[in-house]
PDB file of C-alpha atoms in Angstrom:
ATOM      1  CA  MET A   1     -73.990 -14.408  14.973  1.00 83.00           C
ATOM      2  CA  SER A   2     -71.011 -16.364  16.271  1.00 93.00           C
ATOM      3  CA  LEU A   3     -68.971 -18.581  13.974  1.00 94.00           C
ATOM      4  CA  ARG A   4     -70.123 -21.644  15.905  1.00 94.00           C
ATOM      5  CA  GLN A   5     -73.773 -20.702  15.356  1.00 96.00           C
ATOM      6  CA  LEU A   6     -73.095 -19.919  11.706  1.00 96.00           C
ATOM      7  CA  ILE A   7     -71.604 -23.399  11.260  1.00 96.00           C
ATOM      8  CA  GLU A   8     -74.547 -25.028  13.026  1.00 96.00           C
ATOM      9  CA  ASN A   9     -76.994 -23.133  10.807  1.00 97.00           C
ATOM     10  CA  CYS A  10     -75.072 -24.242   7.712  1.00 96.00           C
ATOM     11  CA  LYS A  11     -75.412 -27.833   8.923  1.00 96.00           C
ATOM     12  CA  ILE A  12     -79.200 -27.491   8.604  1.00 96.00           C
ATOM     13  CA  ASN A  13     -78.876 -25.956   5.115  1.00 96.00           C
ATOM     14  CA  ASP A  14     -79.780 -22.411   6.165  1.00 97.00           C
ATOM     15  CA  THR A  15     -79.108 -20.499   2.929  1.00 96.00           C
ATOM     16  CA  GLN A  16     -78.608 -17.194   4.746  1.00 97.00           C
ATOM     17  CA  ALA A  17     -75.924 -18.790   6.938  1.00 97.00           C
ATOM     18  CA  GLN A  18     -74.316 -20.369   3.872  1.00 97.00           C
ATOM     19  CA  SER A  19     -74.237 -16.980   2.174  1.00 97.00           C
ATOM     20  CA  GLU A  20     -72.630 -15.419   5.246  1.00 97.00           C
ATOM     21  CA  LEU A  21     -70.035 -18.191   5.463  1.00 97.00           C
ATOM     22  CA  TYR A  22     -69.238 -17.662   1.776  1.00 98.00           C
ATOM     23  CA  LYS A  23     -68.776 -13.919   2.363  1.00 97.00           C
ATOM     24  CA  LEU A  24     -66.491 -14.561   5.330  1.00 97.00           C
ATOM     25  CA  PHE A  25     -64.150 -17.067   3.707  1.00 97.00           C
ATOM     26  CA  SER A  26     -64.454 -16.823  -0.085  1.00 97.00           C
ATOM     27  CA  SER A  27     -61.493 -14.474  -0.588  1.00 97.00           C
ATOM     28  CA  LYS A  28     -59.108 -16.638   1.468  1.00 96.00           C
ATOM     29  CA  LEU A  29     -60.281 -19.825  -0.206  1.00 97.00           C
ATOM     30  CA  PHE A  30     -60.154 -18.205  -3.639  1.00 97.00           C
ATOM     31  CA  SER A  31     -56.457 -17.448  -3.152  1.00 94.00           C
ATOM     32  CA  ILE A  32     -55.923 -21.171  -2.513  1.00 94.00           C
ATOM     33  CA  CYS A  33     -57.917 -22.071  -5.620  1.00 95.00           C
ATOM     34  CA  LEU A  34     -55.973 -19.553  -7.686  1.00 92.00           C
ATOM     35  CA  LYS A  35     -52.701 -21.064  -6.521  1.00 91.00           C
ATOM     36  CA  TYR A  36     -53.685 -24.549  -7.698  1.00 91.00           C
ATOM     37  CA  SER A  37     -55.592 -23.598 -10.849  1.00 91.00           C
ATOM     38  CA  ARG A  38     -54.428 -22.979 -14.409  1.00 88.00           C
ATOM     39  CA  ASN A  39     -56.105 -19.581 -14.584  1.00 90.00           C
ATOM     40  CA  TYR A  40     -58.550 -17.186 -12.935  1.00 92.00           C
ATOM     41  CA  ALA A  41     -61.699 -18.698 -14.481  1.00 95.00           C
ATOM     42  CA  GLU A  42     -60.714 -22.203 -13.413  1.00 94.00           C
ATOM     43  CA  ALA A  43     -60.020 -20.888  -9.911  1.00 95.00           C
ATOM     44  CA  GLU A  44     -63.548 -19.461  -9.795  1.00 97.00           C
ATOM     45  CA  ASP A  45     -64.962 -22.850 -10.809  1.00 96.00           C
ATOM     46  CA  ASN A  46     -62.812 -24.576  -8.202  1.00 96.00           C
ATOM     47  CA  LEU A  47     -64.017 -22.157  -5.515  1.00 97.00           C
ATOM     48  CA  GLN A  48     -67.643 -22.941  -6.339  1.00 97.00           C
ATOM     49  CA  ASP A  49     -66.922 -26.679  -6.257  1.00 97.00           C
ATOM     50  CA  ALA A  50     -65.118 -26.245  -2.944  1.00 97.00           C
ATOM     51  CA  PHE A  51     -68.078 -24.449  -1.364  1.00 98.00           C
ATOM     52  CA  LEU A  52     -70.470 -27.106  -2.630  1.00 97.00           C
ATOM     53  CA  THR A  53     -68.267 -29.702  -0.966  1.00 97.00           C
ATOM     54  CA  ILE A  54     -67.971 -27.611   2.204  1.00 97.00           C
ATOM     55  CA  PHE A  55     -71.742 -27.277   2.514  1.00 97.00           C
ATOM     56  CA  LYS A  56     -72.211 -30.974   1.804  1.00 97.00           C
ATOM     57  CA  LYS A  57     -69.600 -32.054   4.374  1.00 96.00           C
ATOM     58  CA  ILE A  58     -69.973 -29.361   7.024  1.00 96.00           C
ATOM     59  CA  GLY A  59     -71.747 -31.875   9.248  1.00 95.00           C
ATOM     60  CA  GLN A  60     -68.407 -33.683   9.545  1.00 94.00           C
ATOM     61  CA  TYR A  61     -66.815 -30.679  11.263  1.00 94.00           C
ATOM     62  CA  LYS A  62     -66.933 -31.363  15.009  1.00 89.00           C
ATOM     63  CA  HIS A  63     -65.587 -28.021  16.314  1.00 89.00           C
ATOM     64  CA  LYS A  64     -62.195 -29.591  17.018  1.00 90.00           C
ATOM     65  CA  GLY A  65     -59.295 -27.689  15.550  1.00 90.00           C
ATOM     66  CA  SER A  66     -59.421 -24.601  13.399  1.00 94.00           C
ATOM     67  CA  PHE A  67     -62.515 -24.228  11.235  1.00 96.00           C
ATOM     68  CA  GLU A  68     -60.518 -22.154   8.765  1.00 96.00           C
ATOM     69  CA  GLY A  69     -57.931 -24.941   8.588  1.00 94.00           C
ATOM     70  CA  TRP A  70     -60.737 -27.433   7.904  1.00 96.00           C
ATOM     71  CA  LEU A  71     -62.086 -25.178   5.139  1.00 97.00           C
ATOM     72  CA  LYS A  72     -58.627 -24.926   3.568  1.00 95.00           C
ATOM     73  CA  ARG A  73     -58.129 -28.717   3.646  1.00 93.00           C
ATOM     74  CA  VAL A  74     -61.525 -29.296   2.040  1.00 96.00           C
ATOM     75  CA  THR A  75     -60.723 -26.698  -0.625  1.00 96.00           C
ATOM     76  CA  VAL A  76     -57.305 -28.160  -1.461  1.00 94.00           C
ATOM     77  CA  ASN A  77     -58.726 -31.690  -1.542  1.00 92.00           C
ATOM     78  CA  THR A  78     -61.602 -30.597  -3.792  1.00 94.00           C
ATOM     79  CA  VAL A  79     -59.217 -28.977  -6.272  1.00 93.00           C
ATOM     80  CA  LEU A  80     -56.833 -31.942  -6.178  1.00 90.00           C
ATOM     81  CA  GLN A  81     -59.714 -34.343  -6.739  1.00 89.00           C
ATOM     82  CA  ARG A  82     -60.508 -32.518  -9.960  1.00 87.00           C
ATOM     83  CA  TYR A  83     -56.999 -33.185 -11.247  1.00 82.00           C
ATOM     84  CA  ARG A  84     -57.013 -36.776 -10.028  1.00 80.00           C
ATOM     85  CA  ASN A  85     -60.192 -37.264 -12.050  1.00 76.00           C
ATOM     86  CA  GLU A  86     -58.502 -35.722 -15.101  1.00 74.00           C
ATOM     87  CA  LYS A  87     -55.668 -38.255 -14.705  1.00 63.00           C
ATOM     88  CA  VAL A  88     -52.943 -35.618 -15.017  1.00 55.00           C
ATOM     89  CA  PHE A  89     -50.479 -38.023 -13.427  1.00 52.00           C
ATOM     90  CA  ASP A  90     -50.889 -40.960 -15.787  1.00 44.00           C
ATOM     91  CA  ILE A  91     -47.930 -40.470 -18.112  1.00 39.00           C
ATOM     92  CA  ILE A  92     -45.050 -39.579 -15.878  1.00 45.00           C
ATOM     93  CA  ASN A  93     -41.492 -40.766 -16.159  1.00 47.00           C
ATOM     94  CA  GLU A  94     -40.377 -41.143 -12.572  1.00 47.00           C
ATOM     95  CA  ASP A  95     -36.688 -40.577 -13.178  1.00 49.00           C
ATOM     96  CA  ILE A  96     -35.592 -38.203 -10.486  1.00 47.00           C
ATOM     97  CA  VAL A  97     -33.825 -35.212 -11.936  1.00 47.00           C
ATOM     98  CA  ASP A  98     -31.395 -32.992 -10.100  1.00 48.00           C
ATOM     99  CA  ASP A  99     -33.139 -30.551  -7.809  1.00 48.00           C
ATOM    100  CA  VAL A 100     -32.808 -26.880  -8.707  1.00 45.00           C
ATOM    101  CA  GLU A 101     -32.888 -24.016  -6.253  1.00 50.00           C
ATOM    102  CA  ILE A 102     -34.740 -20.955  -7.453  1.00 49.00           C
ATOM    103  CA  GLU A 103     -33.318 -17.599  -6.480  1.00 50.00           C
ATOM    104  CA  ILE A 104     -35.522 -14.606  -7.082  1.00 49.00           C
ATOM    105  CA  ASP A 105     -34.439 -11.008  -6.777  1.00 50.00           C
ATOM    106  CA  ASP A 106     -37.488  -9.360  -5.222  1.00 49.00           C
ATOM    107  CA  GLU A 107     -37.079  -6.231  -7.325  1.00 58.00           C
ATOM    108  CA  SER A 108     -36.778  -7.965 -10.686  1.00 65.00           C
ATOM    109  CA  ILE A 109     -39.898 -10.151 -10.642  1.00 76.00           C
ATOM    110  CA  SER A 110     -43.368  -9.164  -9.506  1.00 83.00           C
ATOM    111  CA  LEU A 111     -45.554 -11.462  -7.462  1.00 82.00           C
ATOM    112  CA  ASP A 112     -48.184 -11.341 -10.227  1.00 84.00           C
ATOM    113  CA  TYR A 113     -45.662 -12.539 -12.801  1.00 87.00           C
ATOM    114  CA  LEU A 114     -44.456 -15.296 -10.480  1.00 87.00           C
ATOM    115  CA  LEU A 115     -48.031 -16.480  -9.939  1.00 86.00           C
ATOM    116  CA  GLN A 116     -48.597 -16.363 -13.697  1.00 89.00           C
ATOM    117  CA  ILE A 117     -45.622 -18.589 -14.462  1.00 92.00           C
ATOM    118  CA  ILE A 118     -46.526 -21.011 -11.667  1.00 92.00           C
ATOM    119  CA  GLN A 119     -50.048 -21.242 -13.105  1.00 91.00           C
ATOM    120  CA  GLY A 120     -48.485 -21.917 -16.500  1.00 92.00           C
ATOM    121  CA  LEU A 121     -46.749 -25.064 -15.272  1.00 94.00           C
ATOM    122  CA  PRO A 122     -48.210 -28.382 -16.419  1.00 93.00           C
ATOM    123  CA  ASP A 123     -50.801 -29.560 -13.879  1.00 91.00           C
ATOM    124  CA  ARG A 124     -48.709 -32.324 -12.338  1.00 89.00           C
ATOM    125  CA  TYR A 125     -45.759 -29.986 -11.769  1.00 94.00           C
ATOM    126  CA  ARG A 126     -47.860 -27.050 -10.521  1.00 94.00           C
ATOM    127  CA  LEU A 127     -49.726 -29.169  -7.986  1.00 93.00           C
ATOM    128  CA  VAL A 128     -46.604 -30.772  -6.525  1.00 95.00           C
ATOM    129  CA  PHE A 129     -44.717 -27.443  -6.512  1.00 95.00           C
ATOM    130  CA  ASN A 130     -47.527 -25.658  -4.662  1.00 94.00           C
ATOM    131  CA  LEU A 131     -48.067 -28.454  -2.168  1.00 94.00           C
ATOM    132  CA  TYR A 132     -44.367 -28.795  -1.385  1.00 96.00           C
ATOM    133  CA  VAL A 133     -42.994 -25.257  -1.669  1.00 93.00           C
ATOM    134  CA  LEU A 134     -45.957 -23.043  -0.823  1.00 89.00           C
ATOM    135  CA  ASP A 135     -47.900 -25.239   1.594  1.00 90.00           C
ATOM    136  CA  GLY A 136     -45.073 -27.223   3.187  1.00 92.00           C
ATOM    137  CA  TYR A 137     -46.344 -30.756   2.597  1.00 94.00           C
ATOM    138  CA  SER A 138     -43.812 -33.595   2.558  1.00 95.00           C
ATOM    139  CA  HIS A 139     -43.301 -35.787  -0.508  1.00 96.00           C
ATOM    140  CA  ASN A 140     -44.915 -38.622   1.423  1.00 95.00           C
ATOM    141  CA  ASP A 141     -48.018 -36.494   2.101  1.00 94.00           C
ATOM    142  CA  ILE A 142     -48.142 -35.315  -1.520  1.00 94.00           C
ATOM    143  CA  ALA A 143     -47.867 -38.884  -2.788  1.00 92.00           C
ATOM    144  CA  THR A 144     -50.818 -39.869  -0.620  1.00 92.00           C
ATOM    145  CA  MET A 145     -52.901 -36.816  -1.556  1.00 90.00           C
ATOM    146  CA  LEU A 146     -52.339 -37.210  -5.301  1.00 89.00           C
ATOM    147  CA  ASP A 147     -52.259 -40.999  -5.360  1.00 87.00           C
ATOM    148  CA  ILE A 148     -48.750 -41.072  -6.846  1.00 91.00           C
ATOM    149  CA  ASN A 149     -45.524 -42.471  -5.472  1.00 92.00           C
ATOM    150  CA  ILE A 150     -42.860 -40.482  -3.656  1.00 94.00           C
ATOM    151  CA  GLY A 151     -40.406 -40.665  -6.573  1.00 94.00           C
ATOM    152  CA  THR A 152     -42.991 -39.095  -8.860  1.00 93.00           C
ATOM    153  CA  SER A 153     -43.516 -36.275  -6.371  1.00 94.00           C
ATOM    154  CA  LYS A 154     -39.782 -35.576  -6.128  1.00 95.00           C
ATOM    155  CA  SER A 155     -39.314 -35.751  -9.888  1.00 95.00           C
ATOM    156  CA  ASN A 156     -42.242 -33.426 -10.571  1.00 94.00           C
ATOM    157  CA  LEU A 157     -40.965 -30.901  -8.030  1.00 96.00           C
ATOM    158  CA  ALA A 158     -37.515 -30.893  -9.610  1.00 95.00           C
ATOM    159  CA  ARG A 159     -38.983 -30.461 -13.093  1.00 95.00           C
ATOM    160  CA  ALA A 160     -41.238 -27.649 -11.907  1.00 95.00           C
ATOM    161  CA  ARG A 161     -38.258 -25.848 -10.428  1.00 95.00           C
ATOM    162  CA  GLN A 162     -36.265 -26.316 -13.641  1.00 95.00           C
ATOM    163  CA  ILE A 163     -39.070 -24.859 -15.742  1.00 94.00           C
ATOM    164  CA  LEU A 164     -39.548 -21.926 -13.363  1.00 93.00           C
ATOM    165  CA  MET A 165     -35.825 -21.202 -13.203  1.00 92.00           C
ATOM    166  CA  ARG A 166     -35.510 -21.271 -16.998  1.00 93.00           C
ATOM    167  CA  THR A 167     -38.560 -18.989 -17.361  1.00 92.00           C
ATOM    168  CA  ILE A 168     -37.215 -16.539 -14.771  1.00 90.00           C
ATOM    169  CA  GLU A 169     -33.774 -16.479 -16.403  1.00 89.00           C
ATOM    170  CA  ASP A 170     -35.358 -15.835 -19.821  1.00 88.00           C
ATOM    171  CA  TYR A 171     -37.474 -13.051 -18.312  1.00 85.00           C
ATOM    172  CA  LYS A 172     -34.449 -11.408 -16.685  1.00 83.00           C
ATOM    173  CA  THR A 173     -32.411 -11.695 -19.906  1.00 84.00           C
ATOM    174  CA  THR A 174     -35.221 -10.119 -21.920  1.00 82.00           C
ATOM    175  CA  ARG A 175     -35.589  -7.273 -19.436  1.00 75.00           C
ATOM    176  CA  THR A 176     -31.841  -6.675 -19.425  1.00 72.00           C
ATOM    177  CA  LEU A 177     -31.725  -6.568 -23.225  1.00 74.00           C
ATOM    178  CA  GLN A 178     -34.704  -4.208 -23.355  1.00 72.00           C
ATOM    179  CA  SER A 179     -33.033  -1.802 -20.945  1.00 70.00           C
ATOM    180  CA  LEU A 180     -29.885  -1.520 -23.091  1.00 67.00           C
TER     181      LEU A 180
END
């Protein structure tokens, strides 16, 4: 069955087509959920919520543009909506702090550890960091997506980078001391 036909069948709530669509895209969408979630279990919940939203809104897809891109946007928006509902952005001091560049020696830090420390960031910092650094959104776009102002986006990114840099430096120091 072609992707176009699969989409059309999902539009009429064909459970077999929905199952096939899930099989085709769940791993890619799960990686997005994992990136924005606090942990693996929350990512699984976010993936399920994303697919519920996808199946509910699939009639809005008009076969213009990439279907995978549409799926990714729906997934990101579903996850972000969860955090908007939790009001993770309510108590934020918008003072912009100095931006910090993070330098990572590929051999000293594993990708799993990096993902772990990103997931450990407070929600507001993790979401802005992922949207800006990993997905390439502008501060203006992030402000719109998260219903915050641009200054808050910039401040949260800078704080996320500071926390990550401090955590990475501590990790490297600990590893150096252990190897002595």
